[in-house]
PDB file of C-alpha atoms in Angstrom:
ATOM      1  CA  UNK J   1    -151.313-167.249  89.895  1.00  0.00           C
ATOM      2  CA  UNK J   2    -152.419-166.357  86.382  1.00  0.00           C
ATOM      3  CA  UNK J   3    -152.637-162.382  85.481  1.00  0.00           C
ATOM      4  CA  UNK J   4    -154.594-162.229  81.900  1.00  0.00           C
ATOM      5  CA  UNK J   5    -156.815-159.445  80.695  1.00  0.00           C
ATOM      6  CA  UNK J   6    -160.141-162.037  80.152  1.00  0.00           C
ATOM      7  CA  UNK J   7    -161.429-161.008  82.940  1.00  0.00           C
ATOM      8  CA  UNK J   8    -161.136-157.642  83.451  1.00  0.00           C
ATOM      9  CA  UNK J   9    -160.030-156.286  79.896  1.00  0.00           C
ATOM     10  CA  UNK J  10    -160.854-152.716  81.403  1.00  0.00           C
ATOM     11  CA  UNK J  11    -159.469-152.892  84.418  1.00  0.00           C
ATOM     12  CA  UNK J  12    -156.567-150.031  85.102  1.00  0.00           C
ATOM     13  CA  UNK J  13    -156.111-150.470  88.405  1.00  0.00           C
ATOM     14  CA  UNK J  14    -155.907-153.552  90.652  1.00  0.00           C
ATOM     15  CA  UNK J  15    -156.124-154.758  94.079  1.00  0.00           C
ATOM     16  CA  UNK J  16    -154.099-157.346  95.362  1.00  0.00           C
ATOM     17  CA  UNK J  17    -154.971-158.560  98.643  1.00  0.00           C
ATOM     18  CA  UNK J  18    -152.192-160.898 100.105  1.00  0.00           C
ATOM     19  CA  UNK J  19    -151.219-161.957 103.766  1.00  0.00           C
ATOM     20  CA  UNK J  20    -148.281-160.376 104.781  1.00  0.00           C
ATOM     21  CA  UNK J  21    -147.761-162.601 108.136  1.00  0.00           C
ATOM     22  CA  UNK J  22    -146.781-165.423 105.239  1.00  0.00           C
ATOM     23  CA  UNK J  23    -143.873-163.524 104.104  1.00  0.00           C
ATOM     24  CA  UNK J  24    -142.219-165.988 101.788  1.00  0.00           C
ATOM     25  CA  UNK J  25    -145.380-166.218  99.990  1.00  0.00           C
ATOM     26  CA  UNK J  26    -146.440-163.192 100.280  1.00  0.00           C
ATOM     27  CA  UNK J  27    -142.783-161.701  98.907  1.00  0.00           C
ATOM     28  CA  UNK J  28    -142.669-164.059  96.128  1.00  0.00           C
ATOM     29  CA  UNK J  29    -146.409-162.986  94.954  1.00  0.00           C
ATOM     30  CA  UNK J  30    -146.319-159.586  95.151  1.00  0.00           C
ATOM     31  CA  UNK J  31    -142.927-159.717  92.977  1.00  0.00           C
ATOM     32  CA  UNK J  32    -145.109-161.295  90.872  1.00  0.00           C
ATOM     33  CA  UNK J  33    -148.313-159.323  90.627  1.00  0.00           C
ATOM     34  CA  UNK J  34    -146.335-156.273  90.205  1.00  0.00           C
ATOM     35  CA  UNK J  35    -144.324-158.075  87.076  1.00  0.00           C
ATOM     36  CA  UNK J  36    -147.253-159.240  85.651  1.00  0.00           C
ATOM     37  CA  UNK J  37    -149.129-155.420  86.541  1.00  0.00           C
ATOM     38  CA  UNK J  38    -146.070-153.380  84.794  1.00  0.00           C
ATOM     39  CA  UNK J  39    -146.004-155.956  81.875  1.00  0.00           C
ATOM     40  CA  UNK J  40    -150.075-155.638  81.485  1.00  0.00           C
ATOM     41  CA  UNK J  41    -149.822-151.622  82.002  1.00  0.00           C
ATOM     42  CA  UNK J  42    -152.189-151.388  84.745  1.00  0.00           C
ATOM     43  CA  UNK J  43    -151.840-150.006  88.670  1.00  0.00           C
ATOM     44  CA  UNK J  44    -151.394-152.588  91.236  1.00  0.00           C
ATOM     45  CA  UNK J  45    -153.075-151.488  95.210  1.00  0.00           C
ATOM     46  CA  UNK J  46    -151.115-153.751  97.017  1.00  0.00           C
ATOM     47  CA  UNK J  47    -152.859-154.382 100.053  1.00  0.00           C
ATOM     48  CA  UNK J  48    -152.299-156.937 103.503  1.00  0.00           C
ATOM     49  CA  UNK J  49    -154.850-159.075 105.466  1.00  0.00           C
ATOM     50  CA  UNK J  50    -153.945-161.519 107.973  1.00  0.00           C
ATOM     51  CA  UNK J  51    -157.629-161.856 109.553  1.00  0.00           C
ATOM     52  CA  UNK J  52    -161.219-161.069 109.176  1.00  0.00           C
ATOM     53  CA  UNK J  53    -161.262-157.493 110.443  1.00  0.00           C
ATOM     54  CA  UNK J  54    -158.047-156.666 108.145  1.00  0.00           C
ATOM     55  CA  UNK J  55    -160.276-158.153 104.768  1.00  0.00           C
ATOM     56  CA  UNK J  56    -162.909-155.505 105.672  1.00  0.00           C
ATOM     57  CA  UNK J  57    -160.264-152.963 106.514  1.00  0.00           C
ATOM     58  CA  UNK J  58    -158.699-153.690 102.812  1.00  0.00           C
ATOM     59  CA  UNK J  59    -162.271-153.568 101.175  1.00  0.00           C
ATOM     60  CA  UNK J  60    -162.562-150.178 102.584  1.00  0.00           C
ATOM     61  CA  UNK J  61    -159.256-149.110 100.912  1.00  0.00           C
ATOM     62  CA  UNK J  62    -159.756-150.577  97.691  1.00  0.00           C
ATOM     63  CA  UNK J  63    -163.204-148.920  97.685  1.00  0.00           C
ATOM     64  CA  UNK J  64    -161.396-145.236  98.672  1.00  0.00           C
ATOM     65  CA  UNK J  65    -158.941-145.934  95.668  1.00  0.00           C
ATOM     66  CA  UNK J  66    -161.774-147.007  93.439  1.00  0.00           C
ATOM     67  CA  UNK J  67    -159.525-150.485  92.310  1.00  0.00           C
ATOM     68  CA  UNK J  68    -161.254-151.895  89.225  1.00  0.00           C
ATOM     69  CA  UNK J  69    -160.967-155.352  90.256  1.00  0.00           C
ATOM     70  CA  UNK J  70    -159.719-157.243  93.165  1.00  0.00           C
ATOM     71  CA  UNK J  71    -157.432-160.652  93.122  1.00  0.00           C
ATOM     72  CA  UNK J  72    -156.199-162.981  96.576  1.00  0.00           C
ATOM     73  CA  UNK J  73    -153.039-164.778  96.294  1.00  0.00           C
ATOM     74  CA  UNK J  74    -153.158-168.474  97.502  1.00  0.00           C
ATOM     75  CA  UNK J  75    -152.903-168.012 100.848  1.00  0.00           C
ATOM     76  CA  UNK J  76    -155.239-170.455 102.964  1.00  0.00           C
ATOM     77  CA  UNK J  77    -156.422-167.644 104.886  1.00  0.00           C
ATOM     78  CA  UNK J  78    -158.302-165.924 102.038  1.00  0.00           C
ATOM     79  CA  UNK J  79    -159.593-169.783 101.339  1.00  0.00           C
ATOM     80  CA  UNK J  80    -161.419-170.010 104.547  1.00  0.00           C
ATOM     81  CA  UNK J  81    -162.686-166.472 104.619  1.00  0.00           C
ATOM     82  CA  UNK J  82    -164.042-167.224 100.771  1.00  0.00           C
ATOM     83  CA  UNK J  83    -167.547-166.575 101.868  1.00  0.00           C
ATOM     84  CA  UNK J  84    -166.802-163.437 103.502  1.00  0.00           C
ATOM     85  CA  UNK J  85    -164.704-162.107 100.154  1.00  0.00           C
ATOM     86  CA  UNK J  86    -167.331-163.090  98.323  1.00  0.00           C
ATOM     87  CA  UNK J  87    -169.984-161.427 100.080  1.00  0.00           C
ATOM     88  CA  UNK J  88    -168.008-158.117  99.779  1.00  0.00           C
ATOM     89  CA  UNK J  89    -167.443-158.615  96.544  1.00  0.00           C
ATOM     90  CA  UNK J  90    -170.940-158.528  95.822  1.00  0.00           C
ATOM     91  CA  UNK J  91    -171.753-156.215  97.862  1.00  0.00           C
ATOM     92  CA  UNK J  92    -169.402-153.758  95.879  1.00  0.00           C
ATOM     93  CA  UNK J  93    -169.595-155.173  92.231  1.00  0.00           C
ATOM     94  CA  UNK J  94    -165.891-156.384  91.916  1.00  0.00           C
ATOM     95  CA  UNK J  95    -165.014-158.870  89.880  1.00  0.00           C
TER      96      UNK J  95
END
């Protein structure tokens, strides 16, 4: 996973959508994002999805807490529901 300003030099406030039902993954990532958050001096929204209904559920919250930019870890599941994060993506202007 690779946090750098490039994309989103204005950003203050991240979300960070992981799947919490891989927990070793999803431990070792957030440990990470929130390094790499404190070390970049922005807010991390930490925020779980393990389904289809739980990505709309997150969009919802990251909307309410006005995040300035939205990043998946690796999980598969966020691979095979690329079309449908992309699509709210859009739909909301996050990058």
């Amino acid at each position: 996973m690779s946090w750098k300003r490039c994309g989103t030099p204005a950003a203050t406030k991240i979300a960070f959508l992981l799947n919490g039902a891989n927990r070793a993954l999803a431990e070792s990532d957030e440990k990470e994002a929130r390094d790499a958050a404190r070390a970049l001096g922005v807010n991390l929204l930490v925020l779980d999805a393990s389904g289809q209904s739980e990505i709309d559920a997150a969009f919802e919250i990251l909307i309410r807490e006005q995040a300035d930019a939205l990043m998946t870890n690796s999980e598969s599941l966020f691979m095979v529901q690329s079309k449908r994060l992309a699509t709210l993506t859009a739909r909301h202007q996050y990058v």
